[in-house]
Protein backbone atom coordinates (compact mmCIF):
# COMPACT_ATOMS: atom_id res chain seq x y z
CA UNK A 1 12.21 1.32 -2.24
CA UNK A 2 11.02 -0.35 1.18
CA UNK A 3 10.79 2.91 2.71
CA UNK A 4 8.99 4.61 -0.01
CA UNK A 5 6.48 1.40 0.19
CA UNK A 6 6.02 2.32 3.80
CA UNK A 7 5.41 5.96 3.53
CA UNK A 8 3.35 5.57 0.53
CA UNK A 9 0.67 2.95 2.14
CA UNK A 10 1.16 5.00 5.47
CA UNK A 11 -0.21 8.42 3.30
CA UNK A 12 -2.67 6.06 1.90
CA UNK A 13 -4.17 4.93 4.87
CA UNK A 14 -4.16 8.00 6.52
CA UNK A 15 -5.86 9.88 3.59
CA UNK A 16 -9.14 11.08 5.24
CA UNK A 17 -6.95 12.79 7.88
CA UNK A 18 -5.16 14.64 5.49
CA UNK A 19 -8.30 15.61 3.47
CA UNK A 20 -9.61 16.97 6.59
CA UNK A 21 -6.63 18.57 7.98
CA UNK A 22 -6.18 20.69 4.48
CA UNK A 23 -9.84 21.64 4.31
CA UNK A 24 -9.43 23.14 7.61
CA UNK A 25 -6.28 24.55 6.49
CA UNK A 26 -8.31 26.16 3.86
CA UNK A 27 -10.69 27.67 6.02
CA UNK A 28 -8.68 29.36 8.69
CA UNK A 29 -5.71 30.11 6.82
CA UNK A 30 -7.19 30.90 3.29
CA UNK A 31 -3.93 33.12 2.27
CA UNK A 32 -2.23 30.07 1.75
CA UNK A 33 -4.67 28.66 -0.63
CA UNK A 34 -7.02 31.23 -2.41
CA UNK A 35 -4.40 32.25 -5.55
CA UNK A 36 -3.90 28.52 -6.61
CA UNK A 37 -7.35 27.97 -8.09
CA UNK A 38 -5.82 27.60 -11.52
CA UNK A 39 -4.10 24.83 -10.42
CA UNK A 40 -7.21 23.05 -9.06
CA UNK A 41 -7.43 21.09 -12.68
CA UNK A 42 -3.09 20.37 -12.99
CA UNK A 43 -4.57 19.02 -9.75
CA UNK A 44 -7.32 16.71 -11.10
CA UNK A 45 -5.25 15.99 -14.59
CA UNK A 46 -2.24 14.93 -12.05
CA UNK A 47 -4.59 12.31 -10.20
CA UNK A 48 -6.58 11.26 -13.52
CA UNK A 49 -3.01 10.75 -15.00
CA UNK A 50 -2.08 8.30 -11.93
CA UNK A 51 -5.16 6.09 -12.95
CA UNK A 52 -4.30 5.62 -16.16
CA UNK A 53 -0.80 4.33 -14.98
CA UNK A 54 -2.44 1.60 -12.74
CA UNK A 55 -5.18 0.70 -15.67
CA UNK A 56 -4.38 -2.66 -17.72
CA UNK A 57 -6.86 -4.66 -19.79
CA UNK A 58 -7.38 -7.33 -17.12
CA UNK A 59 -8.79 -4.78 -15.31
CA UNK A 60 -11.71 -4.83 -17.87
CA UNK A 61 -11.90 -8.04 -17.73
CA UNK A 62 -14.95 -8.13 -15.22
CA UNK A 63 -17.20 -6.80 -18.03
CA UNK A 64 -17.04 -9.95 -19.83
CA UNK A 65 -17.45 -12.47 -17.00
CA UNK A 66 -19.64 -10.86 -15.33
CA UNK A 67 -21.63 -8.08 -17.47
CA UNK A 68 -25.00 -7.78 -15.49
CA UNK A 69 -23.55 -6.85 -12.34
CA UNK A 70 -21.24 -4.43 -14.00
CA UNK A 71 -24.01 -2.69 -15.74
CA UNK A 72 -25.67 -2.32 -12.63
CA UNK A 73 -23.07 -0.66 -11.24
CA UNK A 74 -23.43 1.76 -13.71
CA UNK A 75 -26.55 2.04 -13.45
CA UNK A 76 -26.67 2.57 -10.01
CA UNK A 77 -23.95 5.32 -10.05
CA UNK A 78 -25.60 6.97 -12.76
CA UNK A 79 -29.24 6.93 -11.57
CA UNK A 80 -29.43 6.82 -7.18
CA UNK A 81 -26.85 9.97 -6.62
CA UNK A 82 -28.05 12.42 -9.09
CA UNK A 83 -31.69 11.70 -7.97
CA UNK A 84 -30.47 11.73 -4.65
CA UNK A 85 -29.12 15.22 -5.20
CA UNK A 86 -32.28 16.74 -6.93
CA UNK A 87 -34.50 15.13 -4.02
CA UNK A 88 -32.38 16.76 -1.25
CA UNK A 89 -31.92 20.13 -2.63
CA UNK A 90 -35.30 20.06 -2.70
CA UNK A 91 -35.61 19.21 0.66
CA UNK A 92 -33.39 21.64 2.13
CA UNK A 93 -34.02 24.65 -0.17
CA UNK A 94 -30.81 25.83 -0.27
CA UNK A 95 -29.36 28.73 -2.04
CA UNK A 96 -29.51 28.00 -5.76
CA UNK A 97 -25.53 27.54 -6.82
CA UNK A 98 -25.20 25.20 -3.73
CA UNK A 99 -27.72 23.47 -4.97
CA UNK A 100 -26.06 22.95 -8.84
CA UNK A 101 -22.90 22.07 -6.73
CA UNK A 102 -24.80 19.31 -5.11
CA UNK A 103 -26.33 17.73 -8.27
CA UNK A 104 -22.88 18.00 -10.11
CA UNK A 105 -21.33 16.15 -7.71
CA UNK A 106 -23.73 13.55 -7.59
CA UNK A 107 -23.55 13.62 -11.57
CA UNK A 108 -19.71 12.56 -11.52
CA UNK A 109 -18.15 9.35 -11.86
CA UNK A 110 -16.95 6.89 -9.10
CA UNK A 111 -14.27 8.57 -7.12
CA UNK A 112 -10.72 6.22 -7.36
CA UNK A 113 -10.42 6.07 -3.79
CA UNK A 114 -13.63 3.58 -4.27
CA UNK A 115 -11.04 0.96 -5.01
CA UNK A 116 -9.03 0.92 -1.49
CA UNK A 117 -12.33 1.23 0.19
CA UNK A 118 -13.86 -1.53 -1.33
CA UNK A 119 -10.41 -3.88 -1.00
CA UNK A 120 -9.80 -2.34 3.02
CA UNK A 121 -13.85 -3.87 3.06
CA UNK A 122 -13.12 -7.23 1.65
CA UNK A 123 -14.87 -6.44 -1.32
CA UNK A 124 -14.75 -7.76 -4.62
CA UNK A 125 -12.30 -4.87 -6.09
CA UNK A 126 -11.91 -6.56 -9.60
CA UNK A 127 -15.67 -5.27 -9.57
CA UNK A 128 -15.13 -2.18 -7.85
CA UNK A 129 -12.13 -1.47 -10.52
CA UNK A 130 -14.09 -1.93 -13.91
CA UNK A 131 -17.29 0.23 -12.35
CA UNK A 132 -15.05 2.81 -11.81
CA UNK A 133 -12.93 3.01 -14.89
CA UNK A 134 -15.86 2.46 -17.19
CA UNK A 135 -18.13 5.25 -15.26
CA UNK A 136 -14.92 7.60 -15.51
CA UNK A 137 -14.79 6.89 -19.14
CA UNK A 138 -18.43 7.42 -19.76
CA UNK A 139 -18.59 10.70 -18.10
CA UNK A 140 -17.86 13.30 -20.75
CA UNK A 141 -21.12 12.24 -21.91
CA UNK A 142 -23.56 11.91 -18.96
CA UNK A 143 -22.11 13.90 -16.52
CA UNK A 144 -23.17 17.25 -19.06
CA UNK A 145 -25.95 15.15 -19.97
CA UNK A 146 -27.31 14.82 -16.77
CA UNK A 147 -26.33 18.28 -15.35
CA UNK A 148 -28.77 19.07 -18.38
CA UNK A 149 -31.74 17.51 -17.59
CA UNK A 150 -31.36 17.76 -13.64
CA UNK A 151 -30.15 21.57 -13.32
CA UNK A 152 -30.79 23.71 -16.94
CA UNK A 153 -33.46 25.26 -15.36
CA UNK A 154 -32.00 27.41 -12.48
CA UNK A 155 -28.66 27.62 -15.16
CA UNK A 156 -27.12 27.56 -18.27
CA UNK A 157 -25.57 24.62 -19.09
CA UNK A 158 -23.32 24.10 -22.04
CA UNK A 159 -23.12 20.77 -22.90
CA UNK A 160 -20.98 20.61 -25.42
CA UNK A 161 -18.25 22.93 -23.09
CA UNK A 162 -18.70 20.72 -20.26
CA UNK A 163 -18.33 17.37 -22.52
CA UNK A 164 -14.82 18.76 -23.65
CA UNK A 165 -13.59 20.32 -20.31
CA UNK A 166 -14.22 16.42 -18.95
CA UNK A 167 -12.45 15.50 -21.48
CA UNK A 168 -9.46 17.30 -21.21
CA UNK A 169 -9.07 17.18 -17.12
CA UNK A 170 -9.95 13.09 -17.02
CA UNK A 171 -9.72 11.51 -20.83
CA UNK A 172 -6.51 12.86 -21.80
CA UNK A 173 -4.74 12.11 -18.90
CA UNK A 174 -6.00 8.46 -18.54
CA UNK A 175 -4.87 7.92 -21.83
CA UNK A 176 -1.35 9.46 -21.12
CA UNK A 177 -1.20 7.60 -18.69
CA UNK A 178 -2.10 4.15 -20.10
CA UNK A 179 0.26 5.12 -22.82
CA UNK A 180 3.34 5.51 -19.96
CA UNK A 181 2.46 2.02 -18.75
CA UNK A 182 2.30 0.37 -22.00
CA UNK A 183 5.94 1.97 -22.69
CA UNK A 184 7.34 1.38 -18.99
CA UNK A 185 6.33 -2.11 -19.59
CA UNK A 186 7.63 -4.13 -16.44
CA UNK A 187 9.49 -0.82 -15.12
CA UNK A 188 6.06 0.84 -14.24
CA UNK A 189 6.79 -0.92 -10.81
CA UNK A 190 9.38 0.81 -9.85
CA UNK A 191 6.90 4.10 -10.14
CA UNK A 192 3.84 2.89 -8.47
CA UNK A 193 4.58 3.32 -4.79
CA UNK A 194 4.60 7.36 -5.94
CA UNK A 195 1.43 7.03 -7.35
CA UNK A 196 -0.49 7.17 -4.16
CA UNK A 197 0.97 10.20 -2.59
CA UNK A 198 0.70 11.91 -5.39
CA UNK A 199 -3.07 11.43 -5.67
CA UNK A 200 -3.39 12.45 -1.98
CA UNK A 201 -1.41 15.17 -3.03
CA UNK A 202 -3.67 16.69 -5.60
CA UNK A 203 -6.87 15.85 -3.79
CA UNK A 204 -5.78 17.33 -0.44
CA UNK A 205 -4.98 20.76 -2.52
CA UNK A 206 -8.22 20.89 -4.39
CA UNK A 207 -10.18 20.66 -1.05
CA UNK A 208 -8.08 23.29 0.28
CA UNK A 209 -7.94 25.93 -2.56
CA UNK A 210 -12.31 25.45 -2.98
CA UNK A 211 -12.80 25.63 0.67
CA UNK A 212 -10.13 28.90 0.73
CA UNK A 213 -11.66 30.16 -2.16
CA UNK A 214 -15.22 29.80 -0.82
CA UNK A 215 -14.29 30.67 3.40
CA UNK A 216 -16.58 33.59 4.05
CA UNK A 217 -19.44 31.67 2.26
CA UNK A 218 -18.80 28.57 4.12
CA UNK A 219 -19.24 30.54 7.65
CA UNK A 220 -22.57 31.03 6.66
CA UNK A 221 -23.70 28.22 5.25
CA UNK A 222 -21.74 25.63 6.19
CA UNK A 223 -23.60 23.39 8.44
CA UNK A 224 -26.59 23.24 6.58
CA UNK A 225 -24.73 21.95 3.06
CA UNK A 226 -22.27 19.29 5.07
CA UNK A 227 -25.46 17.77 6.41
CA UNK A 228 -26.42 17.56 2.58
CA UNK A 229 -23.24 15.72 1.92
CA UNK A 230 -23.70 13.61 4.45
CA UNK A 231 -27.05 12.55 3.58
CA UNK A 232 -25.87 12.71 0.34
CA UNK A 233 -22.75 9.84 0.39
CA UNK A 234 -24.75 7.82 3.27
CA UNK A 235 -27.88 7.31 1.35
CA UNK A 236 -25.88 6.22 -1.60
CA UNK A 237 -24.24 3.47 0.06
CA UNK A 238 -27.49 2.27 1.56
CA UNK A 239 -29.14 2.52 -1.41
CA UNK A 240 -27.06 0.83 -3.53
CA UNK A 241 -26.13 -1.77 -0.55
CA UNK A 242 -29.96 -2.44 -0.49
CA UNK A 243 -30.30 -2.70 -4.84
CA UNK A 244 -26.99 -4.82 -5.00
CA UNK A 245 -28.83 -7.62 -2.39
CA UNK A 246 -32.45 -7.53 -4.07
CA UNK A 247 -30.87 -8.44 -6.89
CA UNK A 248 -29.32 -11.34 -5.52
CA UNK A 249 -25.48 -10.06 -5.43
CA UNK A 250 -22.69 -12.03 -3.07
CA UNK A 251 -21.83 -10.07 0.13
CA UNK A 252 -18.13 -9.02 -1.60
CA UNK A 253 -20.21 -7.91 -5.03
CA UNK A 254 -22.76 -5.66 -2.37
CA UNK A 255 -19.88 -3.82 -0.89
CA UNK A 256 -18.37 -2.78 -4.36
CA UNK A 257 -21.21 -1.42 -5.48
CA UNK A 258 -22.52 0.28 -2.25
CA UNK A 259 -18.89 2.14 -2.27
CA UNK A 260 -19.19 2.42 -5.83
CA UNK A 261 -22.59 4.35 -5.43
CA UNK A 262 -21.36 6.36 -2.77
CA UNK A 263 -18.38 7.55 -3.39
CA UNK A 264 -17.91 10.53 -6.06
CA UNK A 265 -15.07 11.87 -8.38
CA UNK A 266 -15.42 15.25 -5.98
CA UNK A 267 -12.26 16.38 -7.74
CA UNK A 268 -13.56 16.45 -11.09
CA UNK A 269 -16.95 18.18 -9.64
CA UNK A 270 -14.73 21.03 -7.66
CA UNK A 271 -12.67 21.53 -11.54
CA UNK A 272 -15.88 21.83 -13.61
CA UNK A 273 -17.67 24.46 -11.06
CA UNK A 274 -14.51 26.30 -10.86
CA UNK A 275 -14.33 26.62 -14.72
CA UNK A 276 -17.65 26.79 -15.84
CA UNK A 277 -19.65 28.36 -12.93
CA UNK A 278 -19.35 30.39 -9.61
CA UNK A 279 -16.46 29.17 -7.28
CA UNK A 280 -19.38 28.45 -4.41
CA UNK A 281 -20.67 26.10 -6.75
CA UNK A 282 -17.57 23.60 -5.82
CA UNK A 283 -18.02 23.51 -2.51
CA UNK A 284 -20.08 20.78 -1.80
CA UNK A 285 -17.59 19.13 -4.22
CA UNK A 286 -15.03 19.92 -1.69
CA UNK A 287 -16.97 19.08 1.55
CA UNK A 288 -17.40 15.61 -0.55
CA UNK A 289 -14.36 14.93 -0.79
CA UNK A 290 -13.10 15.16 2.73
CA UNK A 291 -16.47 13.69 4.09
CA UNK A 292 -16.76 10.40 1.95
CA UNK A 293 -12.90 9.62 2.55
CA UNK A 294 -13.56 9.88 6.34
CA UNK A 295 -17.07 7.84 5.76
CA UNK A 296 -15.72 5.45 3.55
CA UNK A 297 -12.35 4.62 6.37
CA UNK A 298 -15.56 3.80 8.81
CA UNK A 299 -17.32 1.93 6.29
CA UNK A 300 -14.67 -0.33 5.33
CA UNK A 301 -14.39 -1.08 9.06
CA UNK A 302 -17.93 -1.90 9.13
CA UNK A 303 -17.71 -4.36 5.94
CA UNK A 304 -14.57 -5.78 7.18
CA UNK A 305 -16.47 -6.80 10.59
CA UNK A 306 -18.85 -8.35 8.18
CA UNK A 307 -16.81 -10.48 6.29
CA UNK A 308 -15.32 -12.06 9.78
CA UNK A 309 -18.56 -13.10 11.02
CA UNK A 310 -19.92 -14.50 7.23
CA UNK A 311 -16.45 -16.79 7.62
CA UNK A 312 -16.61 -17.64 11.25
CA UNK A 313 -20.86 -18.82 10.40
């Protein structure tokens, strides 16, 4: 059990390398990778199923004793990226599907590796925990509801299609999953140390199969959508950094929901555009995911610096 404790927090905090070292896979060696894309939502159910197992109601909790800055969590994540992703598209001009991949992603949820970032940042995770569970469970309504108003014009969007596809791929599992626990009981211990490198797991083959799927597209318009991204993730966390502290929020509540804001459910973006529009659609999905993992390990280096000189002061 010691060792599996080991490997599991060594895959953990070695994630971004292994997001990156698959994409890259991906790219060069697409063969490997281009047949699996029915897997890629096994992939995201898999990881959405490993939430539910690590959900309890305490984890709700924050809601309650703290409401407002919950809710503006939520807000925030619901409100800054999409607009963020309509404003930059804009910007750029860039080819119209790339485009609808770029607002979907920024219409997702909170991606679950908010939660490490925001506890490797000596943040306040109990925060960064409800945000993310509640935004997760509220998007099989405004993730189609947003990809609606922000993106029916250059395509059709079903969103009564969308609504259930979320549904099945993140709902289902969570519940499955919360249902395990509940019967484990104290014996869901004894499974947690897996749960990490199986999440790594699934996210790490969802980058690869969109960026295999997608390689000759990528060659040509690569550079200009990563810089997207990484406008994309960076202006969320200043944005909603700079929000948290005008409205008066402690230094730990700040960094939860600037990570909150930041970081997106890619994997859920990369299984919608792969079953509802054109594979290029999930690339920026992809690209998001291995750019916001590396972002977020320098972020959380950047808070943690932070939180040594507020204590030393």
């Amino acid at each position: 059990m010691r060792l599996l404790n080991l490997f599991s927090e060594f895959i953990g905090k070695t994630f971004a390398l292994w997001t990156l070292l698959f994409a890259l896979l991906g790219f060069f060696i697409p063969s490997l990778f281009s047949s699996l894309g029915w897997l890629i939502t096994y992939f995201l159910g898999i990881i959405m199923f490993g939430m539910g197992l690590t959900l309890t109601l305490e984890d709700f909790s924050q809601v309650v004793k703290k409401p407002w800055q919950v809710l503006l969590g939520i807000a925030a994540q619901f409100v800054i990226m999409p607009l963020l992703a309509v404003a930059l598209v804009k910007i750029f001009n860039i080819d119209p599907l790339l485009a609808l991949g770029v607002v979907l992603v920024g219409s997702c949820p909170g991606g679950t590796s908010s939660n490490v970032i925001t506890y490797l940042s000596r943040g306040d995770v109990a925060l960064s925990v409800t945000i993310t569970s509640i935004t997760t469970l509220l998007a099989p309504l405004m993730t189609p509801l947003l990809l609606k108003l922000l993106a029916s014009e250059s395509v059709n969007v079903s969103f009564y299609a969308m609504m259930m596809s979320i549904v099945q791929f993140v709902i289902v599992p969570i519940v499955l999953g919360l249902a395990v626990r509940m019967a484990l009981r104290s014996n869901v211990k004894y499974v947690m140390p897996v749960l990490p490198i199986i999440s790594v797991f699934g996210i790490v083959m969802i980058v690869a199969i969109v960026v295999a799927l997608n390689q000759a597209r990528l060659q040509e318009t690569g550079l200009i959508i990563i810089a997207i991204v990484m406008l994309h993730n960076t202006l969320g966390y200043l944005i909603g950094y700079v929000i948290a502290r005008i409205m008066g929020l402690g230094l730990a509540q700040r960094k939860a929901i600037a990570i909150e804001v930041g970081m997106q459910n890619s994997g859920l973006g990369a299984a919608l555009a792969n079953k509802h529009f054109d594979p290029i659609v999930a690339v920026p999905s992809a690209l998001f995911s291995v750019w916001h993992n590396i972002s977020g390990a320098i972020l959380a280096n950047i808070f943690a610096k932070m939180a040594d000189k507020s204590t030393k002061q």
